Amino acid sequence: MFHSIRFKLIASLIAVSLLVGLISILVGGNRLYQSVLDEAHNRIRQDLNVARVIYDDRVDTIRMAMETIASTTTLSQAAMVADPSSVPPSVNALANRIHLDFLGITDMAGQVFFRAGNPAPENRVISENPLVRWVVERNQPIAGTVVLSDAQLRAEDPELAVQARSTMHASPLVPGSSDGLTIGAAVPIVADGRRVGVLYGGCLLNGDTAIVDKIGETVFKNEIYKGRHVGTATIFHNDLRVATSVKDAAGNRALGTHASPEVARRVLGEGKRWTDRAMVLADWYITAYEPLADIAGNRAGMLYVGVLENKYADIRNKAIAMFAGITLAGVLFAIVLSWLLTGRIMRPVSYLIRASAEISSGNLHPNIGPISSDDIGQLQKKFMVMVEALQERERMQRKESETRLIQSEKQASVGKLAAGVAHEINNPLTAVLTFTHLILRRTDLPEDVRDDLAVVAAQTERVRGIVKSLLDFSRQTELTPTAMDVNVLVEDSIRLMENQALIKGIDLVFKPDPTLPILVLDRNQCQSVLINMILNAFDAMAAGGRIEITTRNAGEGPKGGVEISIADTGSGILPDHLDKLFDPFFTTKPVGKGTGLGLAVSAGIIQRHGGVITVKSKPGSGATFTIWLPHRPQDGGQELPEVQS
Amino acid sequence: MRVLIVDDDAIVIRSCRRVLEAEGMDVHTASTVEKGEEMLADGDFDLMLTDIKMPGRDGFEMIARARRIRPGLPILMMSGYSTAGTIADGRRLGADHFIAKPFTPDELLQAVRHTIAQVDEPR
């Protein structure tokens, strides 16, 4: 079954569809995934830009608030006198509205006289806040990212220091690590055309959720994938997560954890953007990082956005699954298709196989099914031609063997008859011969009686001759084969007949084929056949005739043999006689000139050698007898049943 | 010269008797093997002429029995239907010569003389 054409065809179709499917899965799946990833990388870069805009927007908001407040006259008057009590309450209200964590006012030297978050008088010192220092030293407004030390935070508002430290729970306390990352703005306060102080304010980013959640909301639309936010955003102070929407395993914001060293080195160390997959806590994210610089231009932290890689991996897995499904469907389709197809192709072939088997077992009329219109149809037609040729050959062989059988049966029955008749006749014939001769011995017979008696004796001799040839005919059973050269056999036979040919004035010619192989034949019997043929030819011709004997090698192999042809220029044979020519007792010779057994005996001898005698003739233009003898006699030839007396 | 002829066919016996008696031989005849055997046992013969194909016991049996009773007796066998095989069988059993039926008186006499000569020669 595994070697059947059907199986092979099905297997190859399956193999092809599997191959195509697998290649599609590997190449297509990866290409698709790659382009999705590329797209994701592009997206995340843009997302980072948006995040940056949101971040800067927040800074801008603070700056605008500071400028607005600073431009009010009540504030500039308060600044002029550096009196905290004259600072209008609307300042605090505004600070609360835009969620400022700290807000303060200093004089032009940076001496703080108002702190919203820490109004204690002992805190009225020279402010070390970089924002304030910037305005004091350069007399210009400033807004941006600023790192405030623990002391500065405490000075602004003790709560801020607590909040900042609370975001560092997971990290060891290293110098500077208790600093807070802030954004803020500071503007000069102008009264009557001169600068009278500095207004500053800002937000602590440590623990802040406003920016990162706004990024999540704006950029990622708070998309949830498998219970988790797809998009995350983080603000790093150095490599420490101080504000983030990344959640740890317990579902808490992953504050106080660190960025991977690789990212920190590239972004903080080299000041470059990072856009690649990165491990964030326990998951792979497609991420983008960029450095955050403080107002002095120093890299103070990083801004991060990232999307869960899982989402894209799942897209890939879905695509692969889809490809696999398509492949499987293709394979199933291939199986069904090839099953049907091979069925169509193989049906006539199966018929042919069955038909061949039937022919082998002897049925020459097999059913080969409907003739198909394709190439197989050609095969079927050729097969039919072959079958017809076989039928024809079978018919011919049957006819031939029937003819042979009839011939043999004829000879056998005649042989038996001859044996019986001969035996019964010979006893009385002995008496006739004896007494005729005894009477002939007498000297007192009248001459006419003697003459008559001589006729009796002669005719009795004739009967004896007939009976003898009958016996010879019935007795021809055993062959004594010896190896011989057929040409020599023919030459010997011709030599025996040369005198008679000379007397009759007949030309006897022999044309031997020198390439004849040695055959194994009964010399005497074969010679008698040849002599019989030559004698028959003599009888068919007047003086001046010609007998041409030729030998020829007729073919090779199991069907090969040697042909001896005896062609005469005699009277020929009537078509009516051709069929009866080899029948015992058939003769065209005048009474007393032939017994009609010569050709029958000859045919029997040649048959027993496995050969055959054929004859061709046209009346008036001679006859050609051809003796065919096989190179190797098959099964000892056609045995005549042995005749016993 | 005493000759025994064994044949089931009376006309053959009669023919042979006439030919041999014409030559002055003393001819005795038997139509069966048993009778022939009996006669061989009773008296001395110079030649036995026997047919091969006979009903009942045939000429081969006759030859075999004659050889037992008269080992030196010249035996001539005759047959109307003879093959090389039957002649060889007869010779193996002890026949000295063979003549095919039908025959002329001269042929018979020649065969008889040949048989006796053949048997006499080695003696």
mmCIF file of C-alpha atoms in Angstrom, chain A residues 338-563:
data_model
loop_
_atom_site.group_PDB
_atom_site.id
_atom_site.type_symbol
_atom_site.label_atom_id
_atom_site.label_comp_id
_atom_site.label_asym_id
_atom_site.label_seq_id
_atom_site.Cartn_x
_atom_site.Cartn_y
_atom_site.Cartn_z
ATOM 1 C CA SER A 338 -5.233 13.695 -4.494
ATOM 2 C CA TRP A 339 -7.496 10.885 -3.314
ATOM 3 C CA LEU A 340 -10.066 11.871 -5.903
ATOM 4 C CA LEU A 341 -7.448 12.643 -8.535
ATOM 5 C CA THR A 342 -5.497 9.431 -8.108
ATOM 6 C CA GLY A 343 -8.787 7.581 -8.074
ATOM 7 C CA ARG A 344 -9.525 9.021 -11.472
ATOM 8 C CA ILE A 345 -6.025 8.354 -12.759
ATOM 9 C CA MET A 346 -5.614 4.940 -11.212
ATOM 10 C CA ARG A 347 -9.015 3.468 -12.064
ATOM 11 C CA PRO A 348 -8.065 2.625 -15.662
ATOM 12 C CA VAL A 349 -4.618 1.507 -14.484
ATOM 13 C CA SER A 350 -6.228 -0.824 -11.928
ATOM 14 C CA TYR A 351 -8.393 -2.188 -14.702
ATOM 15 C CA LEU A 352 -5.275 -2.769 -16.787
ATOM 16 C CA ILE A 353 -3.506 -4.515 -13.903
ATOM 17 C CA ARG A 354 -6.505 -6.799 -13.377
ATOM 18 C CA ALA A 355 -6.732 -7.365 -17.122
ATOM 19 C CA SER A 356 -3.037 -8.302 -17.244
ATOM 20 C CA ALA A 357 -3.575 -10.802 -14.438
ATOM 21 C CA GLU A 358 -6.551 -12.256 -16.287
ATOM 22 C CA ILE A 359 -4.520 -12.583 -19.461
ATOM 23 C CA SER A 360 -1.769 -14.331 -17.487
ATOM 24 C CA SER A 361 -4.319 -16.785 -16.179
ATOM 25 C CA GLY A 362 -5.576 -17.462 -19.671
ATOM 26 C CA ASN A 363 -8.559 -15.176 -20.178
ATOM 27 C CA LEU A 364 -7.841 -13.391 -23.440
ATOM 28 C CA HIS A 365 -11.050 -11.331 -23.261
ATOM 29 C CA PRO A 366 -10.436 -9.200 -20.151
ATOM 30 C CA ASN A 367 -12.535 -6.188 -19.217
ATOM 31 C CA ILE A 368 -10.326 -3.088 -19.271
ATOM 32 C CA GLY A 369 -13.093 -0.677 -18.348
ATOM 33 C CA PRO A 370 -14.064 2.505 -20.175
ATOM 34 C CA ILE A 371 -11.356 3.984 -22.395
ATOM 35 C CA SER A 372 -10.222 7.228 -20.787
ATOM 36 C CA SER A 373 -9.481 10.289 -22.885
ATOM 37 C CA ASP A 374 -6.017 11.066 -21.497
ATOM 38 C CA ASP A 375 -2.572 9.474 -21.805
ATOM 39 C CA ILE A 376 -3.796 6.415 -19.952
ATOM 40 C CA GLY A 377 -6.321 6.056 -22.769
ATOM 41 C CA GLN A 378 -3.404 5.662 -25.172
ATOM 42 C CA LEU A 379 -2.057 2.915 -22.950
ATOM 43 C CA GLN A 380 -5.470 1.255 -22.855
ATOM 44 C CA LYS A 381 -5.738 1.377 -26.647
ATOM 45 C CA LYS A 382 -2.268 -0.090 -27.047
ATOM 46 C CA PHE A 383 -3.209 -2.707 -24.470
ATOM 47 C CA MET A 384 -6.301 -3.574 -26.503
ATOM 48 C CA VAL A 385 -4.163 -3.888 -29.627
ATOM 49 C CA MET A 386 -1.868 -6.209 -27.694
ATOM 50 C CA VAL A 387 -4.820 -8.238 -26.429
ATOM 51 C CA GLU A 388 -6.159 -8.570 -29.966
ATOM 52 C CA ALA A 389 -2.742 -9.659 -31.188
ATOM 53 C CA LEU A 390 -2.660 -12.248 -28.390
ATOM 54 C CA GLN A 391 -6.133 -13.446 -29.316
ATOM 55 C CA GLU A 392 -5.086 -13.716 -32.948
ATOM 56 C CA ARG A 393 -1.941 -15.607 -32.021
ATOM 57 C CA GLU A 394 -3.906 -17.888 -29.739
ATOM 58 C CA ARG A 395 -6.327 -18.543 -32.605
ATOM 59 C CA MET A 396 -3.488 -19.309 -34.981
ATOM 60 C CA GLN A 397 -1.764 -21.585 -32.486
ATOM 61 C CA ARG A 398 -4.964 -23.440 -31.737
ATOM 62 C CA LYS A 399 -5.612 -23.900 -35.416
ATOM 63 C CA GLU A 400 -2.064 -25.083 -35.974
ATOM 64 C CA SER A 401 -2.126 -27.522 -33.098
ATOM 65 C CA GLU A 402 -5.527 -28.784 -34.177
ATOM 66 C CA THR A 403 -4.119 -29.412 -37.623
ATOM 67 C CA ARG A 404 -1.156 -31.168 -36.101
ATOM 68 C CA LEU A 405 -3.362 -33.235 -33.844
ATOM 69 C CA ILE A 406 -5.553 -34.290 -36.735
ATOM 70 C CA GLN A 407 -2.430 -35.166 -38.698
ATOM 71 C CA SER A 408 -1.058 -37.221 -35.809
ATOM 72 C CA GLU A 409 -4.342 -38.958 -35.181
ATOM 73 C CA LYS A 410 -4.626 -39.792 -38.841
ATOM 74 C CA GLN A 411 -1.160 -41.208 -38.854
ATOM 75 C CA ALA A 412 -1.689 -43.117 -35.633
ATOM 76 C CA SER A 413 -4.928 -44.736 -36.705
ATOM 77 C CA VAL A 414 -3.532 -45.553 -40.107
ATOM 78 C CA GLY A 415 -0.470 -46.982 -38.359
ATOM 79 C CA LYS A 416 -2.570 -49.270 -36.192
ATOM 80 C CA LEU A 417 -4.635 -50.361 -39.166
ATOM 81 C CA ALA A 418 -1.510 -51.014 -41.185
ATOM 82 C CA ALA A 419 0.015 -53.122 -38.434
ATOM 83 C CA GLY A 420 -3.101 -55.266 -38.055
ATOM 84 C CA VAL A 421 -3.657 -55.614 -41.782
ATOM 85 C CA ALA A 422 -0.020 -56.393 -42.445
ATOM 86 C CA HIS A 423 0.066 -59.170 -39.927
ATOM 87 C CA GLU A 424 -3.120 -60.733 -41.141
ATOM 88 C CA ILE A 425 -2.124 -60.424 -44.783
ATOM 89 C CA ASN A 426 1.409 -61.708 -44.400
ATOM 90 C CA ASN A 427 0.444 -65.260 -43.459
ATOM 91 C CA PRO A 428 -1.786 -65.873 -46.462
ATOM 92 C CA LEU A 429 0.730 -63.968 -48.555
ATOM 93 C CA THR A 430 3.400 -66.418 -47.432
ATOM 94 C CA ALA A 431 1.252 -69.265 -48.684
ATOM 95 C CA VAL A 432 0.524 -67.558 -52.010
ATOM 96 C CA LEU A 433 4.196 -66.748 -52.570
ATOM 97 C CA THR A 434 5.315 -70.243 -51.566
ATOM 98 C CA PHE A 435 2.852 -72.150 -53.692
ATOM 99 C CA THR A 436 3.171 -69.866 -56.700
ATOM 100 C CA HIS A 437 6.907 -70.317 -56.688
ATOM 101 C CA LEU A 438 6.635 -74.058 -56.095
ATOM 102 C CA ILE A 439 4.338 -74.402 -59.123
ATOM 103 C CA LEU A 440 6.677 -72.216 -61.183
ATOM 104 C CA ARG A 441 9.461 -74.701 -60.413
ATOM 105 C CA ARG A 442 7.630 -77.412 -62.319
ATOM 106 C CA THR A 443 8.953 -78.098 -65.730
ATOM 107 C CA ASP A 444 5.786 -79.603 -67.156
ATOM 108 C CA LEU A 445 3.773 -76.385 -67.224
ATOM 109 C CA PRO A 446 2.370 -75.153 -70.504
ATOM 110 C CA GLU A 447 3.947 -71.887 -71.493
ATOM 111 C CA ASP A 448 0.714 -69.838 -71.208
ATOM 112 C CA VAL A 449 0.055 -71.201 -67.696
ATOM 113 C CA ARG A 450 3.621 -70.356 -66.723
ATOM 114 C CA ASP A 451 3.162 -66.789 -68.008
ATOM 115 C CA ASP A 452 -0.093 -66.363 -66.095
ATOM 116 C CA LEU A 453 1.504 -67.749 -62.970
ATOM 117 C CA ALA A 454 4.419 -65.350 -63.377
ATOM 118 C CA VAL A 455 1.849 -62.511 -63.291
ATOM 119 C CA VAL A 456 0.480 -63.927 -60.022
ATOM 120 C CA ALA A 457 3.980 -64.084 -58.583
ATOM 121 C CA ALA A 458 4.800 -60.526 -59.669
ATOM 122 C CA GLN A 459 1.563 -59.077 -58.307
ATOM 123 C CA THR A 460 2.045 -60.949 -55.065
ATOM 124 C CA GLU A 461 5.475 -59.348 -54.835
ATOM 125 C CA ARG A 462 3.719 -55.998 -55.365
ATOM 126 C CA VAL A 463 1.362 -56.719 -52.521
ATOM 127 C CA ARG A 464 4.365 -57.644 -50.417
ATOM 128 C CA GLY A 465 5.874 -54.228 -51.256
ATOM 129 C CA ILE A 466 2.704 -52.380 -50.307
ATOM 130 C CA VAL A 467 2.403 -54.235 -47.036
ATOM 131 C CA LYS A 468 6.049 -53.566 -46.305
ATOM 132 C CA SER A 469 5.666 -49.836 -46.758
ATOM 133 C CA LEU A 470 2.531 -49.956 -44.638
ATOM 134 C CA LEU A 471 4.575 -51.609 -41.933
ATOM 135 C CA ASP A 472 7.384 -49.128 -42.353
ATOM 136 C CA PHE A 473 4.874 -46.350 -41.965
ATOM 137 C CA SER A 474 3.330 -47.805 -38.836
ATOM 138 C CA ARG A 475 6.696 -48.631 -37.339
ATOM 139 C CA GLN A 476 8.293 -45.183 -37.556
ATOM 140 C CA THR A 477 8.518 -44.456 -33.883
ATOM 141 C CA GLU A 478 12.039 -44.409 -32.618
ATOM 142 C CA LEU A 479 14.659 -41.850 -33.469
ATOM 143 C CA THR A 480 18.362 -42.504 -33.202
ATOM 144 C CA PRO A 481 19.650 -38.953 -33.116
ATOM 145 C CA THR A 482 23.262 -37.980 -33.705
ATOM 146 C CA ALA A 483 24.917 -34.613 -34.105
ATOM 147 C CA MET A 484 25.444 -33.753 -37.744
ATOM 148 C CA ASP A 485 26.008 -31.095 -40.341
ATOM 149 C CA VAL A 486 22.806 -30.643 -42.320
ATOM 150 C CA ASN A 487 24.766 -29.654 -45.416
ATOM 151 C CA VAL A 488 26.651 -32.964 -45.328
ATOM 152 C CA LEU A 489 23.351 -34.808 -44.875
ATOM 153 C CA VAL A 490 21.915 -33.083 -47.941
ATOM 154 C CA GLU A 491 25.080 -33.679 -49.958
ATOM 155 C CA ASP A 492 25.020 -37.420 -49.100
ATOM 156 C CA SER A 493 21.378 -37.657 -50.123
ATOM 157 C CA ILE A 494 22.051 -35.842 -53.397
ATOM 158 C CA ARG A 495 24.981 -38.130 -54.144
ATOM 159 C CA LEU A 496 22.663 -41.143 -53.843
ATOM 160 C CA MET A 497 20.263 -39.571 -56.330
ATOM 161 C CA GLU A 498 22.799 -38.204 -58.820
ATOM 162 C CA ASN A 499 22.737 -41.279 -61.090
ATOM 163 C CA GLN A 500 18.973 -41.278 -61.337
ATOM 164 C CA ALA A 501 19.007 -37.517 -62.054
ATOM 165 C CA LEU A 502 21.514 -38.113 -64.801
ATOM 166 C CA ILE A 503 19.382 -40.867 -66.327
ATOM 167 C CA LYS A 504 16.234 -38.697 -66.164
ATOM 168 C CA GLY A 505 18.081 -35.653 -67.515
ATOM 169 C CA ILE A 506 17.305 -33.551 -64.501
ATOM 170 C CA ASP A 507 19.612 -30.870 -63.123
ATOM 171 C CA LEU A 508 20.202 -31.364 -59.372
ATOM 172 C CA VAL A 509 21.670 -28.253 -57.704
ATOM 173 C CA PHE A 510 22.613 -27.670 -54.088
ATOM 174 C CA LYS A 511 23.188 -24.247 -52.584
ATOM 175 C CA PRO A 512 24.366 -24.717 -49.007
ATOM 176 C CA ASP A 513 24.441 -22.046 -46.321
ATOM 177 C CA PRO A 514 27.897 -22.416 -44.739
ATOM 178 C CA THR A 515 26.811 -20.847 -41.429
ATOM 179 C CA LEU A 516 24.475 -23.648 -40.352
ATOM 180 C CA PRO A 517 24.843 -24.891 -36.803
ATOM 181 C CA ILE A 518 25.213 -28.575 -35.969
ATOM 182 C CA LEU A 519 21.835 -30.249 -35.407
ATOM 183 C CA VAL A 520 20.977 -33.468 -33.624
ATOM 184 C CA LEU A 521 18.980 -35.632 -36.059
ATOM 185 C CA ASP A 522 18.256 -39.253 -36.980
ATOM 186 C CA ARG A 523 20.507 -39.597 -40.011
ATOM 187 C CA ASN A 524 18.714 -42.487 -41.749
ATOM 188 C CA GLN A 525 15.223 -41.165 -41.277
ATOM 189 C CA CYS A 526 16.131 -37.633 -42.334
ATOM 190 C CA GLN A 527 17.973 -38.949 -45.350
ATOM 191 C CA SER A 528 14.923 -40.991 -46.323
ATOM 192 C CA VAL A 529 12.855 -37.821 -46.080
ATOM 193 C CA LEU A 530 15.225 -35.971 -48.421
ATOM 194 C CA ILE A 531 15.385 -38.864 -50.857
ATOM 195 C CA ASN A 532 11.617 -39.125 -50.806
ATOM 196 C CA MET A 533 11.335 -35.420 -51.615
ATOM 197 C CA ILE A 534 13.830 -35.661 -54.452
ATOM 198 C CA LEU A 535 12.088 -38.760 -55.856
ATOM 199 C CA ASN A 536 8.759 -36.940 -55.744
ATOM 200 C CA ALA A 537 10.348 -34.040 -57.602
ATOM 201 C CA PHE A 538 11.720 -36.467 -60.204
ATOM 202 C CA ASP A 539 8.245 -37.889 -60.686
ATOM 203 C CA ALA A 540 6.787 -34.413 -61.187
ATOM 204 C CA MET A 541 9.226 -33.474 -63.931
ATOM 205 C CA ALA A 542 10.164 -34.436 -67.465
ATOM 206 C CA ALA A 543 13.737 -34.336 -68.743
ATOM 207 C CA GLY A 544 15.315 -30.876 -68.664
ATOM 208 C CA GLY A 545 13.834 -30.033 -65.278
ATOM 209 C CA ARG A 546 15.775 -28.617 -62.432
ATOM 210 C CA ILE A 547 15.775 -29.318 -58.715
ATOM 211 C CA GLU A 548 17.339 -26.725 -56.498
ATOM 212 C CA ILE A 549 18.031 -27.593 -52.890
ATOM 213 C CA THR A 550 19.014 -24.779 -50.557
ATOM 214 C CA THR A 551 19.767 -24.648 -46.878
ATOM 215 C CA ARG A 552 19.314 -21.571 -44.755
ATOM 216 C CA ASN A 553 19.719 -20.564 -41.136
ATOM 217 C CA ALA A 554 16.270 -19.342 -40.125
ATOM 218 C CA GLY A 555 16.463 -17.172 -37.066
ATOM 219 C CA GLU A 556 18.059 -17.408 -33.654
ATOM 220 C CA GLY A 557 16.841 -18.145 -30.151
ATOM 221 C CA PRO A 558 14.199 -20.656 -29.108
ATOM 222 C CA LYS A 559 12.319 -20.195 -32.385
ATOM 223 C CA GLY A 560 15.455 -20.492 -34.492
ATOM 224 C CA GLY A 561 16.027 -23.331 -36.870
ATOM 225 C CA VAL A 562 17.370 -24.564 -40.184
ATOM 226 C CA GLU A 563 15.409 -24.619 -43.417
#
